[in-house]
Coordinates of N, CA and C and ligand atoms in Angstrom, one line a residue:
M53 N 86.3 90.4 77.7 CA 87.0 91.6 78.4 C 88.0 91.0 79.6
K54 N 89.2 91.3 79.5 CA 90.1 90.9 80.5 C 90.3 92.2 81.5
V55 N 90.1 92.0 82.8 CA 90.2 93.2 83.6 C 91.2 93.1 84.6
A56 N 91.9 94.3 84.8 CA 93.0 94.5 85.8 C 92.6 95.6 86.7
L57 N 92.7 95.5 88.0 CA 92.6 96.5 89.0 C 93.9 97.0 89.5
V58 N 94.2 98.3 89.4 CA 95.5 98.9 89.9 C 95.0 99.8 91.0
T59 N 95.5 99.6 92.3 CA 95.2 100.5 93.4 C 96.2 101.7 93.2
G60 N 95.7 102.9 93.6 CA 96.6 104.0 93.4 C 97.0 104.2 92.0
G61 N 96.1 104.1 91.1 CA 96.4 104.1 89.7 C 96.4 105.5 89.1
S62 N 96.1 106.4 89.9 CA 95.9 107.8 89.4 C 97.3 108.5 89.1
R63 N 98.4 108.1 89.9 CA 99.7 108.7 89.6 C 100.8 107.8 89.7
G64 N 102.0 108.3 89.3 CA 103.3 107.6 89.6 C 103.3 106.2 89.0
I65 N 103.8 105.3 89.9 CA 104.0 103.9 89.5 C 102.7 103.2 89.0
G66 N 101.6 103.5 89.7 CA 100.3 102.9 89.6 C 99.8 103.4 88.2
R67 N 100.1 104.6 87.7 CA 99.6 105.1 86.4 C 100.4 104.3 85.3
A68 N 101.7 104.2 85.5 CA 102.5 103.4 84.6 C 102.1 101.9 84.4
C69 N 101.7 101.4 85.6 CA 101.2 100.0 85.5 C 100.0 100.0 84.8
S70 N 99.0 100.9 84.9 CA 97.7 101.0 84.2 C 97.9 101.1 82.7
V71 N 98.9 101.9 82.3 CA 99.1 102.1 80.9 C 99.7 100.8 80.3
K72 N 100.6 100.2 81.0 CA 101.3 99.1 80.5 C 100.4 97.9 80.3
L73 N 99.5 97.8 81.4 CA 98.5 96.6 81.3 C 97.4 96.9 80.2
A74 N 97.2 98.2 80.0 CA 96.3 98.5 78.8 C 96.9 98.1 77.5
E75 N 98.2 98.3 77.5 CA 98.9 97.9 76.2 C 98.8 96.4 76.0
M76 N 98.7 95.6 77.2 CA 98.6 94.2 77.0 C 97.2 93.8 76.8
G77 N 96.3 94.7 76.6 CA 94.9 94.5 76.3 C 93.9 94.5 77.4
Y78 N 94.3 94.8 78.6 CA 93.5 94.8 79.7 C 92.6 96.0 79.8
Y79 N 91.3 95.8 80.4 CA 90.4 96.9 80.7 C 90.9 97.3 82.1
I80 N 91.1 98.5 82.3 CA 91.8 98.8 83.6 C 90.8 99.6 84.6
L81 N 90.7 99.1 85.8 CA 90.0 99.8 86.9 C 91.0 100.5 87.5
I82 N 90.9 101.8 87.4 CA 92.0 102.8 88.0 C 91.4 103.3 89.3
N83 N 92.0 102.7 90.4 CA 91.6 103.0 91.8 C 92.4 104.4 92.1
Y84 N 91.7 105.3 92.9 CA 92.4 106.4 93.4 C 91.6 106.8 94.8
Q85 N 92.3 107.7 95.5 CA 91.7 108.1 96.7 C 91.1 109.4 96.7
S86 N 91.7 110.4 96.1 CA 91.3 111.8 96.1 C 91.4 112.5 95.0
N87 N 92.5 112.1 94.1 CA 92.9 113.0 93.0 C 92.1 112.6 91.6
E88 N 90.9 113.0 91.5 CA 90.1 112.5 90.3 C 90.7 113.0 89.0
T89 N 91.2 114.2 89.1 CA 91.8 114.8 87.8 C 92.8 113.9 87.2
E90 N 93.7 113.4 88.1 CA 94.9 112.6 87.7 C 94.5 111.3 87.3
A91 N 93.3 110.8 88.0 CA 92.9 109.4 87.7 C 92.2 109.5 86.3
L92 N 91.6 110.6 86.0 CA 91.0 110.7 84.6 C 92.1 110.9 83.6
N93 N 93.3 111.5 83.9 CA 94.4 111.6 83.1 C 94.9 110.3 82.7
T94 N 95.0 109.4 83.8 CA 95.4 108.0 83.6 C 94.5 107.3 82.6
L95 N 93.2 107.6 82.8 CA 92.2 106.9 81.9 C 92.4 107.3 80.5
A96 N 92.7 108.6 80.3 CA 93.0 109.0 78.9 C 94.2 108.3 78.4
M97 N 95.2 108.2 79.1 CA 96.4 107.4 78.7 C 96.2 106.0 78.3
V98 N 95.2 105.4 79.1 CA 94.8 104.0 78.8 C 94.2 103.9 77.5
R99 N 93.3 104.9 77.3 CA 92.6 104.9 76.0 C 93.5 105.2 74.9
E100 N 94.4 105.8 75.0 CA 95.4 106.2 73.9 C 96.1 104.9 73.6
K101 N 96.2 103.9 74.4 CA 96.8 102.6 74.0 C 95.8 101.7 73.3
G102 N 94.7 102.2 73.1 CA 93.7 101.5 72.4 C 92.7 100.5 73.3
S103 N 92.9 100.7 74.6 CA 92.2 99.9 75.5 C 91.2 100.9 76.2
D104 N 90.5 100.3 77.2 CA 89.5 101.2 77.9 C 89.5 100.9 79.4
G105 N 88.8 101.5 80.2 CA 88.8 101.3 81.6 C 87.9 102.3 82.2
E106 N 88.0 102.5 83.6 CA 87.3 103.4 84.3 C 87.8 103.8 85.7
I107 N 87.5 104.9 86.3 CA 88.1 105.2 87.5 C 87.1 104.7 88.6
I108 N 87.8 104.3 89.7 CA 87.0 103.7 90.8 C 87.6 104.2 92.1
K109 N 86.8 105.0 92.8 CA 87.4 105.7 94.0 C 87.0 104.9 95.3
F110 N 88.1 104.6 96.0 CA 88.0 104.1 97.3 C 89.2 104.2 98.1
D111 N 89.1 104.2 99.4 CA 90.3 104.3 100.2 C 90.7 102.9 100.7
V112 N 91.8 102.4 100.0 CA 92.3 101.0 100.2 C 92.3 100.7 101.8
A113 N 92.4 101.6 102.6 CA 92.7 101.4 104.0 C 91.2 101.2 104.8
N114 N 90.3 101.3 104.0 CA 88.8 101.2 104.6 C 88.2 100.0 104.1
S115 N 88.2 98.9 105.0 CA 87.7 97.6 104.7 C 86.3 97.7 104.0
E116 N 85.3 98.3 104.6 CA 83.9 98.5 104.0 C 83.9 99.1 102.6
E117 N 84.7 100.2 102.4 CA 84.7 100.8 101.1 C 85.2 99.9 100.1
V118 N 86.3 99.3 100.3 CA 87.0 98.4 99.4 C 86.0 97.3 99.0
E119 N 85.5 96.6 100.0 CA 84.5 95.5 99.8 C 83.2 96.0 99.0
K120 N 82.8 97.1 99.4 CA 81.5 97.6 98.8 C 81.8 98.0 97.1
N121 N 82.9 98.5 96.9 CA 83.1 99.0 95.6 C 83.5 97.9 94.7
I122 N 84.3 97.0 95.1 CA 84.8 95.9 94.4 C 83.6 94.9 94.1
T123 N 82.8 94.7 95.2 CA 81.6 93.7 95.0 C 80.6 94.4 94.0
A124 N 80.4 95.5 94.2 CA 79.5 96.4 93.3 C 79.9 96.2 91.8
W125 N 81.2 96.4 91.7 CA 81.7 96.3 90.3 C 81.4 94.9 89.7
Q126 N 81.8 93.9 90.6 CA 81.8 92.6 90.0 C 80.3 92.1 89.9
E127 N 79.3 92.7 90.7 CA 78.1 92.3 90.5 C 77.4 92.9 89.2
S128 N 77.9 94.1 88.9 CA 77.3 94.7 87.6 C 78.2 94.2 86.4
H129 N 79.1 93.2 86.6 CA 79.8 92.7 85.5 C 79.9 91.2 85.6
P130 N 78.8 90.4 85.6 CA 78.7 89.0 86.0 C 79.5 88.2 84.9
D131 N 79.8 88.7 83.7 CA 80.4 87.9 82.7 C 81.9 88.0 82.7
T132 N 82.5 88.8 83.7 CA 83.9 88.8 83.7 C 84.3 88.9 85.2
Y133 N 85.7 88.9 85.3 CA 86.2 89.0 86.7 C 87.5 89.7 86.7
I134 N 87.9 90.1 87.8 CA 89.2 90.9 87.9 C 90.3 89.8 87.9
E135 N 91.1 89.8 86.8 CA 92.0 88.6 86.9 C 93.5 89.1 87.2
V136 N 93.6 90.4 87.2 CA 94.9 91.0 87.6 C 94.8 92.0 88.6
L137 N 95.4 92.0 89.8 CA 95.3 92.9 90.8 C 96.7 93.5 91.0
V138 N 96.9 94.8 91.1 CA 98.1 95.4 91.4 C 98.0 96.2 92.6
N139 N 98.5 95.7 93.7 CA 98.3 96.3 95.1 C 99.4 97.4 95.1
N140 N 99.1 98.7 94.6 CA 100.2 99.6 94.5 C 100.0 100.8 95.5
A141 N 98.8 101.1 95.9 CA 98.5 102.4 96.7 C 99.5 102.3 98.0
G142 N 100.2 103.5 98.2 CA 101.0 103.6 99.4 C 101.3 105.0 99.7
I143 N 101.8 105.3 100.9 CA 102.3 106.6 101.2 C 103.6 106.5 102.0
R144 N 104.2 107.5 102.2 CA 105.4 107.6 103.1 C 105.0 108.6 104.2
K145 N 105.4 108.5 105.5 CA 105.3 109.3 106.6 C 106.5 109.1 107.4
D146 N 107.7 109.7 106.9 CA 108.9 109.3 107.5 C 109.2 110.1 108.7
N147 N 109.8 109.5 109.7 CA 110.4 110.2 110.9 C 111.1 109.1 111.7
L148 N 112.1 109.7 112.6 CA 112.8 108.7 113.4 C 111.7 108.1 114.4
L149 N 112.0 107.0 114.8 CA 110.9 106.3 115.6 C 110.7 107.0 116.9
V150 N 111.7 107.6 117.5 CA 111.5 108.3 118.7 C 110.4 109.5 118.6
W151 N 110.4 110.0 117.4 CA 109.5 111.1 117.2 C 108.2 110.8 116.4
M152 N 108.1 109.4 116.2 CA 106.9 109.0 115.3 C 105.6 109.0 116.1
T153 N 104.6 109.6 115.4 CA 103.3 109.6 116.1 C 102.5 108.3 115.8
D154 N 101.6 108.0 116.7 CA 100.6 106.8 116.4 C 100.1 106.9 115.1
E155 N 99.6 108.3 114.8 CA 98.9 108.4 113.5 C 99.7 108.0 112.3
D156 N 101.0 108.6 112.3 CA 101.8 108.3 111.2 C 102.2 106.9 111.1
W157 N 102.3 106.2 112.3 CA 102.6 104.7 112.3 C 101.5 104.1 111.5
H158 N 100.2 104.3 112.0 CA 99.1 103.5 111.7 C 98.7 103.8 110.1
K159 N 98.8 105.1 109.7 CA 98.4 105.5 108.4 C 99.1 104.6 107.3
V160 N 100.5 104.7 107.6 CA 101.3 103.9 106.6 C 101.0 102.5 106.6
L161 N 100.8 101.9 107.8 CA 100.5 100.4 107.7 C 99.1 100.1 107.3
D162 N 98.0 101.1 107.6 CA 96.8 100.8 107.1 C 96.6 100.9 105.6
I163 N 97.5 101.8 105.0 CA 97.3 101.8 103.5 C 98.1 100.6 102.8
S164 N 99.4 100.4 103.2 CA 100.2 99.5 102.4 C 99.8 98.0 102.8
L165 N 99.7 97.8 104.2 CA 99.5 96.5 104.6 C 97.9 96.1 104.6
N166 N 97.2 96.9 105.4 CA 95.7 96.5 105.4 C 95.0 96.7 103.9
G167 N 95.6 97.6 103.3 CA 95.0 97.9 101.9 C 95.3 96.6 100.9
F168 N 96.4 96.1 101.2 CA 96.8 94.8 100.4 C 95.9 93.7 100.9
M169 N 95.5 93.7 101.9 CA 94.6 92.6 102.5 C 93.2 92.7 102.1
Y170 N 92.6 94.0 102.2 CA 91.3 94.4 101.8 C 91.1 94.1 100.3
A171 N 92.0 94.6 99.5 CA 91.7 94.5 98.1 C 91.9 93.1 97.5
T172 N 92.9 92.3 98.2 CA 93.2 91.1 97.7 C 92.1 90.2 98.1
R173 N 91.6 90.2 99.2 CA 90.5 89.4 99.8 C 89.2 89.6 98.9
A174 N 89.0 90.9 98.5 CA 87.8 91.2 97.7 C 87.8 90.6 96.2
V175 N 89.1 90.4 95.7 CA 89.1 89.9 94.4 C 89.4 88.5 94.3
L176 N 89.8 87.9 95.3 CA 90.4 86.5 95.4 C 89.4 85.5 95.0
N177 N 88.2 85.6 95.4 CA 87.2 84.4 95.1 C 87.1 84.3 93.6
G178 N 86.8 85.4 92.9 CA 86.7 85.4 91.4 C 87.8 84.6 90.8
M179 N 89.1 85.0 91.2 CA 90.3 84.4 90.6 C 90.3 82.9 91.0
L180 N 90.0 82.5 92.2 CA 90.0 81.1 92.6 C 88.9 80.3 91.8
K181 N 87.7 80.8 91.6 CA 86.7 80.2 90.8 C 87.1 79.9 89.5
K182 N 87.7 80.9 88.8 CA 88.1 80.8 87.5 C 89.5 80.1 87.2
K183 N 90.1 79.8 88.3 CA 91.5 79.1 88.4 C 92.4 79.8 87.5
Y184 N 92.5 81.2 87.7 CA 93.5 82.0 87.0 C 93.4 83.3 87.7
G185 N 94.7 83.9 88.0 CA 94.8 85.1 88.6 C 96.2 85.5 88.7
R186 N 96.5 86.9 88.8 CA 97.8 87.4 89.0 C 97.7 88.5 90.0
I187 N 98.4 88.4 91.1 CA 98.4 89.5 92.1 C 99.9 90.0 92.2
V188 N 100.1 91.3 92.1 CA 101.5 91.9 92.1 C 101.3 92.9 93.2
N189 N 102.2 92.8 94.2 CA 102.2 93.7 95.3 C 103.5 94.7 95.2
M190 N 103.1 96.1 95.4 CA 104.2 97.0 95.3 C 104.8 97.1 96.7
V191 N 106.1 96.7 96.9 CA 106.7 96.7 98.1 C 107.8 97.8 98.0
S192 N 109.0 97.5 98.6 CA 110.1 98.6 98.5 C 111.5 97.9 99.0
L193 N 112.5 98.6 98.6 CA 113.8 98.2 99.0 C 113.8 98.5 100.6
S194 N 112.9 99.4 101.0 CA 112.9 99.6 102.5 C 112.3 98.5 103.2
G195 N 111.4 97.7 102.6 CA 111.0 96.5 103.2 C 111.9 95.3 103.2
L196 N 112.8 95.3 102.3 CA 113.8 94.2 102.3 C 115.1 94.5 103.2
K197 N 115.6 95.8 103.2 CA 116.8 95.9 104.0 C 116.5 96.9 105.3
G198 N 115.3 97.6 105.2 CA 115.0 98.5 106.3 C 115.8 99.9 106.0
L199 N 115.1 101.0 106.2 CA 115.7 102.2 106.0 C 115.6 103.1 107.2
P200 N 116.5 103.8 107.7 CA 116.4 104.6 108.9 C 115.5 105.8 108.6
G201 N 114.6 106.1 109.6 CA 113.5 107.2 109.3 C 112.3 106.6 108.6
Q202 N 112.2 105.3 108.4 CA 111.2 104.6 107.8 C 110.6 103.3 108.4
T203 N 110.7 103.3 109.7 CA 110.4 102.1 110.4 C 109.0 101.6 110.2
N204 N 108.0 102.7 110.1 CA 106.6 102.5 109.7 C 106.5 101.8 108.2
Y205 N 107.1 102.5 107.4 CA 107.2 102.1 105.9 C 107.9 100.7 105.7
S206 N 109.0 100.6 106.4 CA 109.8 99.3 106.3 C 108.9 98.1 106.9
A207 N 108.1 98.4 108.0 CA 107.5 97.4 108.7 C 106.4 96.9 107.8
A208 N 105.6 98.1 107.1 CA 104.5 97.7 106.2 C 105.0 96.8 105.0
K209 N 106.0 97.4 104.4 CA 106.5 96.7 103.2 C 107.0 95.3 103.5
G210 N 107.7 95.2 104.6 CA 108.3 93.9 105.0 C 107.2 92.9 105.3
A211 N 106.1 93.4 105.9 CA 104.9 92.5 106.2 C 104.2 92.1 104.8
V212 N 104.2 93.0 103.9 CA 103.5 92.5 102.7 C 104.5 91.5 101.9
I213 N 105.8 91.7 102.0 CA 106.7 90.7 101.5 C 106.3 89.3 102.0
A214 N 106.3 89.2 103.4 CA 105.9 87.9 104.1 C 104.5 87.4 103.7
A215 N 103.6 88.3 103.6 CA 102.2 88.0 103.2 C 102.2 87.4 101.8
T216 N 103.0 88.0 100.9 CA 103.1 87.6 99.6 C 103.5 86.0 99.4
K217 N 104.5 85.7 100.3 CA 105.0 84.4 100.4 C 104.0 83.4 100.9
A218 N 103.3 83.8 101.9 CA 102.3 82.9 102.5 C 101.2 82.7 101.6
L219 N 100.5 83.8 101.0 CA 99.4 83.7 100.2 C 99.7 82.9 98.9
A220 N 101.0 83.1 98.5 CA 101.2 82.3 97.2 C 101.2 80.8 97.6
Q221 N 101.5 80.4 98.6 CA 101.4 78.9 99.0 C 100.0 78.5 99.1
E222 N 99.2 79.3 99.6 CA 97.8 79.0 99.9 C 97.1 78.8 98.6
I223 N 97.4 79.5 97.5 CA 96.6 79.5 96.3 C 97.3 79.0 95.1
A224 N 98.4 78.5 95.2 CA 99.3 78.1 94.1 C 98.5 77.0 93.2
R225 N 97.9 76.1 93.9 CA 97.2 75.1 93.0 C 96.0 75.6 92.3
K226 N 95.6 76.7 92.6 CA 94.5 77.3 91.7 C 95.0 78.2 90.6
N227 N 96.3 78.1 90.4 CA 96.8 78.8 89.2 C 96.7 80.3 89.4
V228 N 96.7 80.7 90.6 CA 96.8 82.1 91.0 C 98.1 82.4 91.7
T229 N 98.9 83.4 91.0 CA 100.2 83.6 91.5 C 100.1 85.0 92.3
V230 N 101.1 85.0 93.2 CA 101.2 86.3 94.1 C 102.7 86.6 94.2
N231 N 103.1 87.7 93.6 CA 104.5 88.2 93.7 C 104.6 89.7 94.1
A232 N 105.8 90.1 94.4 CA 106.0 91.5 94.8 C 107.1 92.0 94.0
V233 N 107.1 93.4 93.8 CA 108.2 94.1 93.2 C 108.6 95.1 94.2
A234 N 110.0 95.2 94.3 CA 110.6 96.2 95.3 C 111.4 97.2 94.7
P235 N 110.8 98.3 94.3 CA 111.4 99.4 93.7 C 112.5 100.0 94.7
G236 N 113.6 100.6 94.1 CA 114.5 101.5 94.9 C 113.9 102.9 94.9
F237 N 114.7 103.8 94.3 CA 114.3 105.2 94.1 C 113.8 105.4 92.8
I238 N 112.5 105.8 92.7 CA 111.8 106.0 91.4 C 111.3 107.4 91.5
K239 N 111.4 108.0 90.3 CA 111.0 109.5 90.1 C 109.4 109.6 90.1
T240 N 108.8 110.0 91.2 CA 107.4 110.2 91.3 C 107.2 111.3 92.3
D241 N 105.8 111.7 92.5 CA 105.5 112.6 93.5 C 106.0 112.1 94.9
M242 N 106.0 110.9 95.1 CA 106.5 110.4 96.4 C 107.9 110.8 96.8
T243 N 108.8 110.8 95.7 CA 110.2 111.1 96.0 C 110.6 112.4 95.7
Q244 N 109.7 113.4 95.4 CA 110.0 114.7 95.0 C 110.7 115.5 96.0
D245 N 110.5 115.2 97.3 CA 111.2 116.0 98.3 C 112.7 115.3 98.7
L246 N 113.0 114.3 98.0 CA 114.4 113.6 98.2 C 115.4 114.5 97.4
D247 N 116.7 114.4 98.0 CA 117.8 115.0 97.3 C 118.3 114.1 96.3
E248 N 117.7 114.2 95.2 CA 118.2 113.1 94.0 C 119.7 113.2 93.8
G249 N 120.2 114.4 93.7 CA 121.6 114.6 93.4 C 122.5 113.8 94.4
E250 N 122.2 113.9 95.6 CA 123.0 113.2 96.6 C 122.8 111.7 96.6
L251 N 121.4 111.3 96.6 CA 121.0 109.9 96.7 C 121.5 109.1 95.4
K252 N 121.5 109.7 94.4 CA 121.9 108.9 93.2 C 123.4 108.4 93.1
K253 N 124.2 109.1 93.9 CA 125.5 108.6 94.1 C 125.6 107.3 94.8
T254 N 124.5 106.9 95.5 CA 124.7 105.6 96.2 C 124.0 104.5 95.3
I255 N 123.6 104.9 94.1 CA 123.0 103.9 93.1 C 124.0 103.5 92.1
P256 N 124.3 102.3 91.9 CA 125.3 101.9 90.9 C 124.9 102.5 89.5
M257 N 123.7 102.6 89.2 CA 123.2 103.1 87.8 C 123.3 104.6 87.8
N258 N 123.6 105.2 89.0 CA 123.7 106.7 89.1 C 122.5 107.5 88.7
R259 N 121.3 106.9 88.9 CA 120.2 107.7 88.5 C 119.0 107.0 89.2
F260 N 117.8 107.8 89.4 CA 116.5 107.3 89.9 C 116.0 106.5 88.7
G261 N 115.1 105.6 89.1 CA 114.4 104.7 88.1 C 113.2 105.5 87.6
T262 N 112.5 105.0 86.6 CA 111.3 105.5 86.1 C 110.1 104.7 86.4
P263 N 108.9 105.3 86.6 CA 107.7 104.4 86.7 C 107.7 103.3 85.8
E264 N 107.9 103.7 84.6 CA 107.8 102.7 83.4 C 108.8 101.6 83.5
E265 N 109.9 101.7 84.2 CA 110.8 100.6 84.4 C 110.2 99.6 85.5
V266 N 109.4 100.2 86.4 CA 108.8 99.3 87.3 C 107.6 98.6 86.7
A267 N 106.9 99.3 85.9 CA 105.7 98.7 85.2 C 106.0 97.5 84.3
N268 N 107.2 97.6 83.7 CA 107.6 96.6 82.8 C 107.8 95.2 83.6
V269 N 108.3 95.3 84.8 CA 108.5 94.1 85.6 C 107.1 93.6 86.1
V270 N 106.2 94.6 86.5 CA 104.9 94.3 86.8 C 104.1 93.5 85.8
A271 N 104.4 94.1 84.6 CA 103.7 93.4 83.3 C 104.1 92.0 83.2
F272 N 105.3 91.7 83.4 CA 105.8 90.2 83.2 C 105.0 89.5 84.2
L273 N 105.1 89.9 85.5 CA 104.5 89.1 86.6 C 103.0 88.9 86.4
A274 N 102.4 89.9 85.7 CA 101.0 89.8 85.4 C 100.6 89.1 84.2
S275 N 101.6 88.7 83.5 CA 101.4 87.9 82.2 C 101.3 86.4 82.4
K276 N 100.7 85.7 81.3 CA 100.7 84.2 81.3 C 102.0 83.7 81.4
E277 N 103.1 84.4 80.8 CA 104.4 83.8 80.6 C 105.1 83.6 82.1
A278 N 104.5 84.3 83.1 CA 105.0 84.1 84.5 C 104.4 83.1 85.3
S279 N 104.0 82.1 84.5 CA 103.0 81.0 85.1 C 103.7 80.2 86.3
Y280 N 105.0 80.1 86.3 CA 105.7 79.2 87.4 C 106.5 80.1 88.4
V281 N 106.2 81.4 88.4 CA 106.7 82.3 89.3 C 105.8 82.7 90.4
T282 N 106.0 82.3 91.7 CA 105.1 82.8 92.7 C 105.7 82.9 94.0
G283 N 105.2 83.8 94.9 CA 105.9 84.0 96.1 C 107.2 84.8 96.1
Q284 N 107.6 85.4 95.0 CA 108.8 86.1 94.9 C 108.8 87.6 95.0
T285 N 109.9 88.1 95.4 CA 110.0 89.5 95.5 C 111.2 90.0 94.4
I286 N 110.9 90.8 93.4 CA 111.8 91.2 92.5 C 112.2 92.6 92.7
S287 N 113.5 93.0 92.8 CA 114.1 94.3 93.0 C 114.2 95.0 91.7
I288 N 113.9 96.2 91.8 CA 114.0 97.1 90.6 C 114.6 98.3 91.1
N289 N 116.0 98.4 91.3 CA 116.7 99.4 92.0 C 117.9 99.9 91.5
G290 N 118.3 99.6 90.2 CA 119.5 100.2 89.5 C 120.8 99.6 90.3
G291 N 120.6 98.4 90.9 CA 121.7 97.8 91.5 C 122.1 98.1 92.9
L292 N 121.2 98.8 93.5 CA 121.5 99.1 95.0 C 121.6 97.8 95.8
Y293 N 122.5 97.6 96.5 CA 122.7 96.3 97.2 C 121.6 96.1 98.3
T294 N 121.0 95.0 98.3 CA 119.9 94.8 99.2 C 120.3 93.6 100.1
Ligands
NAP346 P1 102.6 108.5 94.4 O1 103.2 109.1 93.1 O2 102.6 109.3 95.7 O3 101.3 107.9 94.1 C1 100.5 107.3 95.2 C2 99.1 106.7 94.6 O4 98.6 106.0 95.7 C3 98.2 107.8 94.1 O5 97.6 107.2 93.0 C4 97.3 107.9 95.3 O6 95.9 108.3 94.9 C5 97.2 106.5 95.8 N1 96.8 106.4 97.2 C6 97.4 106.9 98.3 N2 96.6 106.6 99.4 C7 95.6 105.9 99.0 C8 94.5 105.2 99.5 N3 94.3 105.3 100.9 N4 93.6 104.5 98.8 C9 93.6 104.5 97.5 N5 94.8 105.1 96.8 C10 95.7 105.8 97.5 O7 103.6 107.1 94.8 P2 104.4 106.2 93.9 O8 105.9 106.7 94.1 O9 103.9 106.0 92.5 O10 104.2 104.9 94.8 C11 103.4 103.8 94.3 C12 103.7 102.6 95.3 O11 105.3 102.2 95.0 C13 103.7 102.9 96.7 O12 103.1 101.6 97.4 C14 105.0 103.2 97.2 O13 105.2 102.8 98.6 C15 105.8 102.2 96.3 N6 107.2 102.6 96.0 C16 107.7 103.8 95.6 C17 109.0 104.1 95.4 C18 109.3 105.4 94.8 O14 110.7 105.6 94.9 N7 108.5 106.2 94.2 C19 109.9 103.2 95.8 C20 109.6 101.9 96.5 C21 108.2 101.7 96.5 P3 95.5 109.8 94.8 O15 96.1 110.3 93.5 O16 94.0 110.0 94.9 O17 96.2 110.6 95.9

């Protein structure tokens, strides 16, 4: 059994990644924070692809919860290990910095940045021992170029891009790769409140992307074929200049 863990796998891009990795034959651990119904819907889609998986509830921003859940899963499955990790869970709390609250600053960093660290640390030993692993971090256009109204989100994603480069060098010899993908505007619950009609005019492809278009790139980075790619950030943004 080959196992992949997708954080925030219940909806949007994380769901598309779960389904795509299932197509590649992975058993999927679908992490979610609160929306069990949607996590179960993702599981049903995974099964439709002829694979299997399970839902696993934890808040990626809570170090103890992450460690406890991942360790418990590993201990009850001693014959296998998590060989693919997609650090996808993330939220937006946009505001101009002058009006940004401590809470909205920390919440966004806690989930995207600390969540990356807690989940990665929890699975890394298994990958290093087996001398094979794939880590893919979901970052953003915002983390590459910075977007006004998103200093918290840009800081979180920019930090994960830097961490991707550092960790890639730490573990490259063990055949464990770490890469990031940076979507532009993708049609999910997260972008529902945006003015798509106006924003798409700024995108050379004149449309928002789909979660599946992001998942296709994640799938490549998670595959054996991506064996000599590490420390990279790949943009998926319809040609938006970064
Ligand atoms: P989404 O539709 O809002 O889904 C977010 C997912 O993250 C849900 O599965 C949610 O779980 C989970 N989640 C949120 N907080 C969590 C926590 N503390 N612990 C565990 N899971 C948590 O978002 P999306 O658009 O698919 O975004 C996915 C990733 O892509 C994020 O990192 C986002 O920053 C990044 N991204 C998105 C876009 C875009 O245009 N959509 C662009 C660039 C980057 P529940 O269902 O339980 O709430």
